[in-house]
Amino acid sequence: MKKIMKEGLDYYVELIRYPLHLIGEISIFIYQSVKAFEKPRVLSRLTIEQMFYTGIQSLPIIIVSSAAIGLVTVFQAEFQSRGIMPKIYISTALVKATLEELGPLLTGLMLSGRVGASMSAELGTMKVTEQIDALAAMAINPYRYLALPRIIAVTLITPMCTAVAELTAILSGFMLATLTMDIPAVTFLNGMKISFYPVELFGGLLKSLIFGIIIGISGTFSGFHAEGGAKGVGDSTTRAVVAASVLILFADYFVARLVFK
C-alpha cells in the first residue's frame, strides 16, 4: 500500500515538476538568445540567409494553400447565404475571415510545420553530433550564430508571408465569385470596402508576429535540447511542431480577445 501511495505521489510531483522545469529551461534559452544580440553586421547577414530560406522558399506552399482557402471560403459563403442575404456580403465574409483569422492562422500553422520542423531537425542533428558543443569550445556563441538569427528571421518573415497569404486568398475568392457565381466585380469590391477596418489588418499581422516568435523559439529550443541520436532528433522535431501549433492556437484566441473587442 505504501509503495502504491509513493508511486502515486511521485507521479503527481513529476507532473508538477516537469512543466516548471521546462518553463525554466525555456526562460534560460530565451535569455541566452537575447543576451547574444551582438555584432549586428554578422547577425544581419545570418538573419537574411535564414529569411530567404524561411520566407522565400515557403511562399509556394503558402500561396497554394491560401488560394484553396479563398476558394473554399467564397464557395461556402455563397452556398450558406443563398436566398438569405445579398451577394455583396460574400466578399465581406471573405475579407473579415481572411484578415482576422484564416490568413494569420494558416500561415502560422504552415510555417510551424515546415520551418519549425526544419530548424529543430537541423539544430538537433548538430546537437547530437556535438557540432554545437564544438562551436562553444571554439569560443563561438551558438546562440548568436544558430538560434538568434533563426528566431529573428521567422519572426520578421511570418507577417510578410501572412500578407501574401491574405492577398492570395482574396484574389482567388474574387476570381471564383466573378467568374463562376455571376457576382459583378463592382459588387464584390464594394462588399470589401464596407467591411474593411484597419484594426482587422493590423490585428492579423500582430497575430502573425507573435506566431513567428513562437515558431522560432519552439524550433530552436527543441533542436538545442535534442538527445539520443536519430530518434532524439525525430522526437525533438515532433515536439517542436506540436508545441508551436498548440501555442499558436492559444495565442490566436488571446490576441483576438485583446484586439477585436
XYZ file of C-alpha atoms in Angstrom:
261
model
C 0.000 0.000 0.000
C 2.807 2.384 0.931
C 4.555 1.571 -2.348
C 1.423 2.390 -4.350
C 0.962 5.658 -2.445
C 4.613 6.564 -3.001
C 4.368 5.840 -6.729
C 1.199 7.916 -6.962
C 2.823 10.785 -5.077
C 5.930 10.610 -7.268
C 3.722 10.716 -10.347
C 1.960 13.899 -9.262
C 5.206 15.503 -8.115
C 6.699 14.809 -11.538
C 3.518 16.128 -13.147
C 4.117 19.450 -11.393
C 7.911 19.449 -11.609
C 8.256 18.822 -15.339
C 6.275 21.873 -16.574
C 8.126 24.117 -14.104
C 11.459 22.662 -15.199
C 10.516 23.151 -18.849
C 9.465 26.766 -18.264
C 12.780 27.377 -16.517
C 14.768 25.886 -19.401
C 12.835 27.901 -21.981
C 13.355 31.089 -19.962
C 17.097 30.460 -19.782
C 17.178 29.718 -23.518
C 15.364 32.973 -24.343
C 17.681 34.911 -22.015
C 20.789 33.410 -23.615
C 19.447 34.178 -27.098
C 18.618 37.801 -26.266
C 21.942 38.195 -24.480
C 23.700 37.041 -27.663
C 22.457 40.088 -29.591
C 25.867 41.459 -30.588
C 27.785 42.116 -33.796
C 24.793 43.430 -35.818
C 26.623 43.108 -39.144
C 27.282 39.390 -38.741
C 23.840 38.846 -37.234
C 22.097 40.652 -40.095
C 23.886 38.522 -42.697
C 22.912 35.307 -40.945
C 19.365 36.566 -40.451
C 18.949 37.452 -44.132
C 20.119 33.972 -45.105
C 17.539 32.449 -42.784
C 14.829 34.825 -44.026
C 15.434 33.622 -47.568
C 15.049 30.006 -46.518
C 12.185 30.681 -44.115
C 10.184 33.023 -46.301
C 11.015 32.806 -49.991
C 11.169 29.031 -50.100
C 7.942 28.755 -48.097
C 5.939 31.010 -50.410
C 4.851 28.350 -52.953
C 3.098 26.154 -50.389
C 1.612 29.204 -48.652
C 0.266 30.615 -51.926
C -1.272 27.300 -52.980
C -2.835 26.713 -49.560
C -4.204 30.245 -49.195
C -5.650 30.149 -52.718
C -7.537 26.990 -51.768
C -8.751 28.635 -48.564
C -10.048 31.622 -50.525
C -11.938 29.373 -52.925
C -13.491 27.304 -50.142
C -14.468 30.386 -48.115
C -16.259 32.058 -51.018
C -17.948 28.830 -52.086
C -19.233 28.108 -48.586
C -20.282 31.732 -48.006
C -22.289 31.716 -51.233
C -23.800 28.308 -50.523
C -24.808 29.080 -46.930
C -26.202 32.548 -47.745
C -28.055 31.541 -50.898
C -31.511 33.130 -50.778
C -30.845 34.611 -47.330
C -28.703 37.705 -47.819
C -27.374 39.804 -50.724
C -24.310 38.539 -52.557
C -22.418 41.714 -51.718
C -21.795 40.234 -48.273
C -19.894 37.259 -49.677
C -16.806 39.420 -50.111
C -17.473 40.871 -46.657
C -17.293 37.393 -45.151
C -14.158 36.581 -47.134
C -12.271 39.719 -46.109
C -13.180 39.529 -42.434
C -12.417 35.818 -42.139
C -9.153 36.137 -44.053
C -7.746 39.202 -42.305
C -8.777 38.274 -38.785
C -8.306 34.508 -38.710
C -7.611 32.434 -41.794
C -4.592 34.340 -43.114
C -2.547 34.546 -39.902
C -3.586 31.131 -38.595
C -2.985 29.269 -41.857
C 0.417 30.896 -42.307
C 1.434 30.218 -38.721
C 0.494 26.552 -38.884
C 2.112 26.081 -42.294
C 5.362 27.680 -41.135
C 5.343 25.723 -37.881
C 5.146 22.508 -39.902
C 7.722 23.477 -42.490
C 10.134 25.911 -40.844
C 9.802 24.862 -37.209
C 10.374 21.215 -38.062
C 13.299 22.061 -40.311
C 15.006 24.228 -37.692
C 14.547 21.615 -34.993
C 15.846 18.795 -37.199
C 18.871 20.785 -38.379
C 19.862 22.036 -34.935
C 19.026 18.677 -33.359
C 21.401 16.927 -35.743
C 24.098 19.460 -34.870
C 23.422 18.860 -31.184
C 23.618 15.051 -31.214
C 26.741 15.143 -33.413
C 28.299 17.624 -30.944
C 28.706 20.380 -33.523
C 27.068 22.875 -31.163
C 29.466 21.846 -28.402
C 32.351 22.286 -30.843
C 31.255 25.862 -31.562
C 31.166 26.611 -27.846
C 34.620 25.033 -27.430
C 35.959 27.429 -30.095
C 34.500 30.396 -28.164
C 31.737 30.863 -30.772
C 28.414 31.596 -29.126
C 25.949 29.049 -30.602
C 23.006 31.193 -29.526
C 24.338 34.112 -31.555
C 25.182 32.149 -34.694
C 22.489 29.471 -34.665
C 19.477 30.366 -32.518
C 19.060 34.148 -32.680
C 19.242 34.566 -36.497
C 16.583 31.882 -36.939
C 14.282 33.391 -34.319
C 14.585 36.893 -35.797
C 14.175 35.614 -39.353
C 10.977 33.659 -38.746
C 9.587 36.495 -36.598
C 10.083 39.026 -39.400
C 9.054 36.819 -42.280
C 5.809 35.454 -40.805
C 3.886 38.766 -41.149
C 5.192 39.112 -44.714
C 4.050 35.600 -45.597
C 0.730 36.351 -43.908
C 0.216 39.418 -46.103
C 0.919 37.318 -49.208
C -1.463 34.608 -47.992
C -4.249 37.117 -47.340
C -3.821 38.764 -50.727
C -3.802 35.380 -52.472
C -6.926 34.181 -50.647
C -8.838 37.359 -51.501
C -7.751 37.243 -55.147
C -8.710 33.586 -55.541
C -12.077 34.279 -53.926
C -12.566 37.271 -56.207
C -11.842 35.154 -59.292
C -14.261 32.427 -58.204
C -17.041 34.881 -57.352
C -16.795 36.919 -60.544
C -16.185 34.061 -62.980
C -18.500 31.316 -61.721
C -21.070 32.930 -59.411
C -22.190 35.837 -61.585
C -21.176 38.365 -58.941
C -20.097 41.633 -60.617
C -16.605 42.805 -59.761
C -18.007 46.146 -58.585
C -20.354 44.379 -56.165
C -17.527 42.243 -54.809
C -15.244 45.253 -54.324
C -17.986 47.296 -52.674
C -18.570 44.460 -50.234
C -14.882 44.555 -49.367
C -14.952 48.320 -48.822
C -17.906 48.379 -46.456
C -16.405 45.643 -44.290
C -12.764 46.698 -44.112
C -11.395 48.164 -40.892
C -7.657 48.804 -40.403
C -7.722 47.158 -36.966
C -8.564 43.846 -38.649
C -5.499 44.051 -40.871
C -3.112 45.166 -38.140
C -4.609 42.729 -35.639
C -3.979 39.852 -38.026
C -0.409 40.992 -38.635
C 0.151 41.299 -34.882
C -1.022 37.717 -34.530
C 1.416 36.576 -37.199
C 4.280 38.417 -35.493
C 3.573 36.545 -32.264
C 3.195 33.288 -34.188
C 6.643 33.868 -35.698
C 8.190 34.296 -32.253
C 6.525 31.081 -31.094
C 7.745 29.128 -34.133
C 11.301 30.443 -33.801
C 11.649 29.734 -30.092
C 9.949 26.331 -30.300
C 12.057 25.145 -33.242
C 15.417 26.329 -31.935
C 14.780 25.296 -28.324
C 13.766 21.768 -29.349
C 16.811 21.468 -31.586
C 19.220 22.685 -28.903
C 17.834 20.120 -26.443
C 17.751 17.094 -28.743
C 19.500 13.995 -27.445
C 19.720 10.287 -28.124
C 20.812 10.086 -31.752
C 18.485 9.898 -34.740
C 15.453 9.010 -32.616
C 16.099 12.006 -30.399
C 16.204 14.291 -33.428
C 12.889 12.895 -34.620
C 11.347 13.345 -31.178
C 12.589 16.925 -30.910
C 11.167 17.729 -34.343
C 7.789 16.317 -33.356
C 7.814 18.297 -30.110
C 8.677 21.493 -31.961
C 5.780 21.189 -34.403
C 3.218 20.074 -31.821
C 4.218 22.711 -29.270
C 4.260 25.518 -31.836
C 0.893 24.501 -33.292
C -0.829 24.306 -29.897
C 0.697 27.584 -28.693
C -0.313 29.290 -31.940
C -3.930 28.234 -31.442
C -3.984 29.546 -27.878
C -2.167 32.753 -28.852
C -4.700 33.244 -31.639
C -7.511 33.248 -29.093
C -5.852 35.587 -26.595
C -4.718 38.122 -29.201
C -8.200 38.100 -30.727
C -9.694 38.819 -27.307
C -7.336 41.767 -26.851
C -7.582 43.281 -30.340
C -11.051 42.520 -31.680
C -13.242 43.824 -28.878
